[in-house]
Coordinates of C-alpha atoms and ligand atoms in Angstrom, one line a residue:
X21 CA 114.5 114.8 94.0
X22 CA 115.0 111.7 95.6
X23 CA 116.0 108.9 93.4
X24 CA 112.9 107.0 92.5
X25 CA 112.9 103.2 93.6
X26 CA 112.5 101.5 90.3
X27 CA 113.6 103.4 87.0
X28 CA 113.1 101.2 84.2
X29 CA 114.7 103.0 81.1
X30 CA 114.0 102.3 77.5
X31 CA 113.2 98.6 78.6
X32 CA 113.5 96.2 75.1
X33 CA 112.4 92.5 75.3
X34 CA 112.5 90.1 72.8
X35 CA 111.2 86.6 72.1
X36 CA 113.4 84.5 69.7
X37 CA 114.5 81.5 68.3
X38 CA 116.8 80.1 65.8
X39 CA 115.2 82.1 62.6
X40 CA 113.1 85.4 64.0
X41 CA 112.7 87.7 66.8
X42 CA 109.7 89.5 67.7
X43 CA 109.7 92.7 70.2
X44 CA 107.2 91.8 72.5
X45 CA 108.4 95.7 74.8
X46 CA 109.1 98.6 72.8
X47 CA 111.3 101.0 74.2
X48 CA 109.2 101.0 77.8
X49 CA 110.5 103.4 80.0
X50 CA 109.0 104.2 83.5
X51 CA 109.7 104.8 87.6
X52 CA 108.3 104.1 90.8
X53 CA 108.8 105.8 94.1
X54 CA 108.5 104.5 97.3
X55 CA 105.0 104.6 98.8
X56 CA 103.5 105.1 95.5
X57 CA 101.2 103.2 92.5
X58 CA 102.3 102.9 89.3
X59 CA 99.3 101.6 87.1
X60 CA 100.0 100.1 83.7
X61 CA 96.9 99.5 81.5
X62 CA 96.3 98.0 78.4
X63 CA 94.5 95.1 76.6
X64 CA 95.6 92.1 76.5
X65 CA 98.6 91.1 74.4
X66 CA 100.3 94.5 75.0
X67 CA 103.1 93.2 76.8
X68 CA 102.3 94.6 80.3
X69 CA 103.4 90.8 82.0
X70 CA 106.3 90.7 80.1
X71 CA 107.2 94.0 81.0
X72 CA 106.8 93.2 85.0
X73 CA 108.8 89.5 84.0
X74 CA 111.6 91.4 82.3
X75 CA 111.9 93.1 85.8
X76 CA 111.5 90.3 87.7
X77 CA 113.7 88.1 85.8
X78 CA 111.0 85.5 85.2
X79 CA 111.1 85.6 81.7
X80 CA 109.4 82.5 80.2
X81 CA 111.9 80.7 77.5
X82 CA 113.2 82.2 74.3
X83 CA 112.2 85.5 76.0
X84 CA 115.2 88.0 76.9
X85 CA 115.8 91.6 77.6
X86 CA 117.6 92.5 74.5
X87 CA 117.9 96.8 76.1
X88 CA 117.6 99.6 78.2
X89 CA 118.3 99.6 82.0
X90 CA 116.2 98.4 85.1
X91 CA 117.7 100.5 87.9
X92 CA 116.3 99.0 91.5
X93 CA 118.0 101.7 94.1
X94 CA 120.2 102.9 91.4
X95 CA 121.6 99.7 90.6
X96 CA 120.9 97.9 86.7
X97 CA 119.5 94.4 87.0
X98 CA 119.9 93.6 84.0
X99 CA 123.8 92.3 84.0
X100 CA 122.6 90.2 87.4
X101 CA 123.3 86.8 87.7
X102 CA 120.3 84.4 88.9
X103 CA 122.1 84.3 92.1
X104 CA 121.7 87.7 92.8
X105 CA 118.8 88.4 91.3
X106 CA 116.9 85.3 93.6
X107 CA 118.0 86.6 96.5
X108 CA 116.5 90.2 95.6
X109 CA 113.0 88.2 94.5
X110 CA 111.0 87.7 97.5
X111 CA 113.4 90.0 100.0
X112 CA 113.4 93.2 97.7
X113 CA 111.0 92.5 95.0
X114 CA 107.8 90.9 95.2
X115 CA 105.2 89.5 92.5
X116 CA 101.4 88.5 92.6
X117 CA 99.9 86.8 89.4
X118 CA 96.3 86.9 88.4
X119 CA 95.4 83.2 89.4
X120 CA 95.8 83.1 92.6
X121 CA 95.0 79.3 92.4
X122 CA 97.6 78.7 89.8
X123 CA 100.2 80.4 91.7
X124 CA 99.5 78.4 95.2
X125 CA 100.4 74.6 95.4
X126 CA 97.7 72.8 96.3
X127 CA 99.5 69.8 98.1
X128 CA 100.3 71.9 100.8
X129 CA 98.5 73.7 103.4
X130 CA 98.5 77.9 102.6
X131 CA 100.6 78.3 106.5
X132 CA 103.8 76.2 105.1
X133 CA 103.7 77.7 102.1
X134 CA 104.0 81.0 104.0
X135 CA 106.0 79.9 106.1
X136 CA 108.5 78.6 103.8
X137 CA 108.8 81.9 102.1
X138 CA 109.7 83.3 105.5
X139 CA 112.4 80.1 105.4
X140 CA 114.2 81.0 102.7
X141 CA 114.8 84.6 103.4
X142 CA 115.0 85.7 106.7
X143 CA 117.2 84.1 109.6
X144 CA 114.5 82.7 111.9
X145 CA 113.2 79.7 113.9
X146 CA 110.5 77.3 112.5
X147 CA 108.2 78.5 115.5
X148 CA 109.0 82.3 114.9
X149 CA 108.0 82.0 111.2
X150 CA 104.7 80.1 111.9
X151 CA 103.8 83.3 114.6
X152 CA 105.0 85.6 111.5
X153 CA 102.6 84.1 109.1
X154 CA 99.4 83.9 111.5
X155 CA 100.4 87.8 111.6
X156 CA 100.6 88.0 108.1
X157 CA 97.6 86.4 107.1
X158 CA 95.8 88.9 110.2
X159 CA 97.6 91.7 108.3
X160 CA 95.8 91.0 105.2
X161 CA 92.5 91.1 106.4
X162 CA 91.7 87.2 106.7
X163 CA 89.2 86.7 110.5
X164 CA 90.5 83.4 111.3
X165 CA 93.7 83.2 110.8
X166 CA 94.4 80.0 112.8
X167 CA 92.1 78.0 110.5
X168 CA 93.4 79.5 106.6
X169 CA 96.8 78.9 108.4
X170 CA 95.6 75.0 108.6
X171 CA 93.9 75.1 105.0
X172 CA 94.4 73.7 102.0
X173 CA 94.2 76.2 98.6
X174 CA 91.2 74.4 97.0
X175 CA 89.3 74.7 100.7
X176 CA 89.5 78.7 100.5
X177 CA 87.8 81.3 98.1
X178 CA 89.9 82.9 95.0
X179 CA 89.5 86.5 97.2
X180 CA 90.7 84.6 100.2
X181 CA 93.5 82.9 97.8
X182 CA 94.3 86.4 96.5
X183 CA 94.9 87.7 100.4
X184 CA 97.2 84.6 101.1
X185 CA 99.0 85.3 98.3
X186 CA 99.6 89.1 99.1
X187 CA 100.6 87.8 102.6
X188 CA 103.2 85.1 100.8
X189 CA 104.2 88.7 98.5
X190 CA 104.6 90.6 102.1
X191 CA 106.3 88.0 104.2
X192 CA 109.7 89.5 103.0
X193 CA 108.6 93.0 103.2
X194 CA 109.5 93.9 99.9
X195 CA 110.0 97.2 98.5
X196 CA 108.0 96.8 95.3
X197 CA 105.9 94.7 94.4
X198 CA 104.2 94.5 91.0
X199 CA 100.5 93.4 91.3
X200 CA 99.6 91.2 88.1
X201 CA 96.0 91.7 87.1
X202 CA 95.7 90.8 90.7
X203 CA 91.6 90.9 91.0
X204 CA 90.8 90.0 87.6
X205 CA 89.8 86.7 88.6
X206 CA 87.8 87.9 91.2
X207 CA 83.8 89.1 91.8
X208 CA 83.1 93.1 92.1
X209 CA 83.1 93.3 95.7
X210 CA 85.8 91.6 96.9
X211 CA 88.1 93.2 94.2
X212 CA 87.4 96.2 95.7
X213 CA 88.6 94.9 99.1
X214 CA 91.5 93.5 97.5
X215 CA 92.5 97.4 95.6
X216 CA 92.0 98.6 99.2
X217 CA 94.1 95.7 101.0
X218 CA 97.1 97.0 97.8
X219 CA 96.4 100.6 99.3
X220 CA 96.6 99.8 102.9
X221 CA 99.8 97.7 103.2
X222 CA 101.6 100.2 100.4
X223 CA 100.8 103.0 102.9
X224 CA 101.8 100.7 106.3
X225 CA 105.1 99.8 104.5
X226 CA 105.9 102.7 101.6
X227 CA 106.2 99.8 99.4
X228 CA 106.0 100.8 95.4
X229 CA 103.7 99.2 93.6
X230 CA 103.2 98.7 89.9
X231 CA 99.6 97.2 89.1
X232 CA 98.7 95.6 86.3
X233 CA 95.5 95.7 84.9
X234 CA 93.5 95.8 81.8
X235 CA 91.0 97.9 83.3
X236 CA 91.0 101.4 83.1
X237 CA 88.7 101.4 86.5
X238 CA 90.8 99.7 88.8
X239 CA 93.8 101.7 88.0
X240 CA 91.8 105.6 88.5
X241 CA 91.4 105.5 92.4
X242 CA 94.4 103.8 93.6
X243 CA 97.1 104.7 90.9
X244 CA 99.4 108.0 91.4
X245 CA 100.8 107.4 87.4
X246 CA 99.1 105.5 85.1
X247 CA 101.4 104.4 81.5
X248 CA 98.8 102.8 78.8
X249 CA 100.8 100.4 77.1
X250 CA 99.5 99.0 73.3
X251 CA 101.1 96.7 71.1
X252 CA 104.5 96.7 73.5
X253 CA 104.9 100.0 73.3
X254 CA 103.5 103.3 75.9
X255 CA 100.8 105.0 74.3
X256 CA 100.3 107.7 77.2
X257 CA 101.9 108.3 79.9
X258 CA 100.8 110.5 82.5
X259 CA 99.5 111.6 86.0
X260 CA 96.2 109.1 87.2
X261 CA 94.3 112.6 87.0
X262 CA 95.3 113.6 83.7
X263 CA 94.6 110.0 82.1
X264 CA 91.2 109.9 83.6
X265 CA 90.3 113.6 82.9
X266 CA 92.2 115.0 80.3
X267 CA 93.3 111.7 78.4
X268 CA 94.8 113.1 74.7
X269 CA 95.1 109.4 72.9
X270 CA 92.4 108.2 71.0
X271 CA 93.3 104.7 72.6
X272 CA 93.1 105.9 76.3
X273 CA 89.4 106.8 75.1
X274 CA 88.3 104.2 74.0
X275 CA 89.5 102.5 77.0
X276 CA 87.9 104.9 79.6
X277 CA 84.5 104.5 77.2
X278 CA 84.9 101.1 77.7
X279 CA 85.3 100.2 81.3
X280 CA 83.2 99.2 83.6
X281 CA 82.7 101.0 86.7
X282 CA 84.0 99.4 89.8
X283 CA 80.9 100.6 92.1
X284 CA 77.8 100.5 89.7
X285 CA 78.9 97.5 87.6
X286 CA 77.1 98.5 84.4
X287 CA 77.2 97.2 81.2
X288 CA 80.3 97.6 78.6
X289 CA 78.7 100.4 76.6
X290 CA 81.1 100.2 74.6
X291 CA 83.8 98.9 73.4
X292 CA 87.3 99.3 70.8
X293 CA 86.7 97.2 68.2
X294 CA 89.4 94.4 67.0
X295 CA 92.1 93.2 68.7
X296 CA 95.9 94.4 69.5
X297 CA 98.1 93.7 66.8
X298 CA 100.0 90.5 67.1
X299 CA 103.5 90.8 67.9
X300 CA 104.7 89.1 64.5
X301 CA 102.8 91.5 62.1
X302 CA 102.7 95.2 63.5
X303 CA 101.2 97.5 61.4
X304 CA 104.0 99.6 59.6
X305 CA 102.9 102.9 61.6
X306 CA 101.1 103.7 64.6
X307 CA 100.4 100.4 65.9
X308 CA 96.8 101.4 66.9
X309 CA 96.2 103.0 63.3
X310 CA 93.7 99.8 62.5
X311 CA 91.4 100.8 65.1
X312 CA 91.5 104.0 65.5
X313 CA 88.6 106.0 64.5
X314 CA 91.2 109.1 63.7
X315 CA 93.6 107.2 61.5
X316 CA 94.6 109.0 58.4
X317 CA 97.5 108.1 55.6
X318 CA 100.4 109.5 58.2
X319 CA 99.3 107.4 60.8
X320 CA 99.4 104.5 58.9
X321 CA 102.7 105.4 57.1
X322 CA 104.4 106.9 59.7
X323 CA 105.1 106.1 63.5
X324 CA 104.5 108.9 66.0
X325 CA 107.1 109.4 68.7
X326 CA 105.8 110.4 71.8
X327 CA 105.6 114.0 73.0
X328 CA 105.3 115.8 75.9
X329 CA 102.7 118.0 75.4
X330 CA 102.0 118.9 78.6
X331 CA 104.7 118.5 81.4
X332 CA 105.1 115.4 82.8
X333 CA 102.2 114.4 79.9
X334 CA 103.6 112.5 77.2
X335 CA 101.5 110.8 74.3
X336 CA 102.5 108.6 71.0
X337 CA 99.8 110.0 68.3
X338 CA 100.4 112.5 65.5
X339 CA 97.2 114.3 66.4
X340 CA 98.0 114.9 70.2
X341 CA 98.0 118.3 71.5
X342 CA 97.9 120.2 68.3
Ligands
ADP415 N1 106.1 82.4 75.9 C1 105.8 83.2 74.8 N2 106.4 83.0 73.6 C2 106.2 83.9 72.6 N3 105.4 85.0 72.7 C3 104.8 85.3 73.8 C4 105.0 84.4 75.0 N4 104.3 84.9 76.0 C5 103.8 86.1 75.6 N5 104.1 86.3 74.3 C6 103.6 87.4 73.4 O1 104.1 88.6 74.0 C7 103.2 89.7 73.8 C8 103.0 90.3 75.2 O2 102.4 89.4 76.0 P1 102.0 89.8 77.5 O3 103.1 90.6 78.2 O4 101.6 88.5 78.2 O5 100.7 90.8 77.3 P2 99.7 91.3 78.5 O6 100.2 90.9 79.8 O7 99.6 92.8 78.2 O8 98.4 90.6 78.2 C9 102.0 89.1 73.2 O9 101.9 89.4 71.8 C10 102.1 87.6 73.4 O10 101.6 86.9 72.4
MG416 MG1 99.3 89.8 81.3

């Protein structure tokens, strides 16, 4: 088999000070291919951000990758110096956060700022770039190129943001690119054309993607693997198929119970109730033993490992597959 683009293996990251540290990623292993979507799902709190930062080497402070291996091509990012790893960002490895508005400066107009990412990693002429970025922002789906090229941030729509900011994430041509709850922010229909934009350019490019979501819905028609992370750690891990279909952890469930349908937008019927454990007090054994409707005195003594129990099919919870 070929070697997969991204292999993140047993990935540990820590936030700490003077006095504590707190695991904020337990143990997280997983791999992309090229061409292919790797969903990660949870609520929030379970560490899926810092999971794509740790990758990305954007880390915010007191936050560090304390284990395991991130192996991009074959080759551990974790011993790389900024250096290194900056020149990767942006050429190699792409990111697109969930506020499209945050992410884009709004002193300048959205063509510089594409065309400065151009800039500072390819070897071309000013004039060369601009004609790149009016491509770009064509690519993306955007009519009028000519005129978002001339816009300011604060003139366009968040979906329109979210397309300029997918351009700025393809202007490199990256390889992977991890998609940070990229249409949370936005309304029903134009997340859709936004999951379908994700689709499009991974198939045009064979980029991997990793998208992050907390939604169980976006994930199930555009994800080829889906890991549902809780508390930091993966909870189940499996094919898109099998996590929609046959899901075997009561916290996979809930989640499909409780989300929303992209195309009829009904109601939450329901939902899990509580919240994920913070980081600085995890329950002593399965972390989701305080809302699940299946806990019993193991779980909450004892910490399941996960298990395989079908292949490819692994799942952290005593009860699974027996
Ligand atoms: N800057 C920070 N300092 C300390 N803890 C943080 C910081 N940022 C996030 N955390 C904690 O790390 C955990 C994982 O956060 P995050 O990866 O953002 O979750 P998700 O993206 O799944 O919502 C949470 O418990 C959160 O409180
Ligand atoms: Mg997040």
């Amino acid at each position: 088999m070929a070697e997969p683009l991204l292999d993140v293996q047993n990935l540990e990251m820590v936030f700490e000070n003077k006095y504590q540290a707190f695991t904020a990623v337990d143990h997280l292993s997983f791999s992309v291919e090229k061409g292919q979507t790797l969903g990660i799902v949870g609520e929030s709190g379970s560490g899926k951000t810092m999971a794509a930062l740790s990758v990305m080497k954007l880390l915010p402070n007191q936050g560090r990758v304390s284990g395991g291996k991130i192996l991009f091509e074959g080759k551990d990012l974790v011993p790389l110096k900024d250096r290194e790893m900056q020149r990767l960002r942006g050429r190699e490895l792409a990111m697109i956060f969930q506020d499209p508005m945050m992410s884009l400066d709004q002193v300048y107009t959205v063509g510089s700022q594409i065309v400065e990412a151009i800039l500072t990693h390819e070897p071309v002429g000013k004039k060369q770039a601009e004609e790149r970025a009016l491509a770009l922002l064509a690519a993306v789906g955007i009519a009028h190129p000519q005129r978002v090229f001339r816009s300011y941030p604060f003139e366009l729509s968040g979906g329109m943001c979210q397309r300029v900011m997918i351009a700025i994430a393809l202007s490199c041509n990256p390889k992977l690119l991890f998609a940070d709850e990229p249409t949370t922010a936005l309304d029903v229909t134009v997340q859709a054309q936004i999951l379908d934009l994700l689709r499009k350019v991974r198939d045009e490019y064979q980029m991997g993607i990793v998208l992050i979501t907390h939604d169980l819905g976006v994930v199930s028609d555009i994800a080829d693997r889906v890991i549902v992370m809780y508390a930091g750690k993966s909870m189940e891990d499996a094919s898109t198929d099998v996590i929609m279909n046959h899901p075997a952890h009561p916290y996979t469930m809930g989640l499909i119970q409780s989300a929303p349908k992209l195309e009829e937008q009904v109601e939450r019927l329901h939902s899990i109730e509580g919240a994920v454990p913070d980081i600085r007090s995890m329950p002593k054994g399965c972390r989701f033993c305080t809302r699940c409707p299946q806990a019993n005195d193991l779980c909450r003594e004892t910490e399941p490992q996960a298990k395989e129990i079908a292949p490819g099919h692994f799942v952290r919870c005593h009860y699974a597959g027996s």
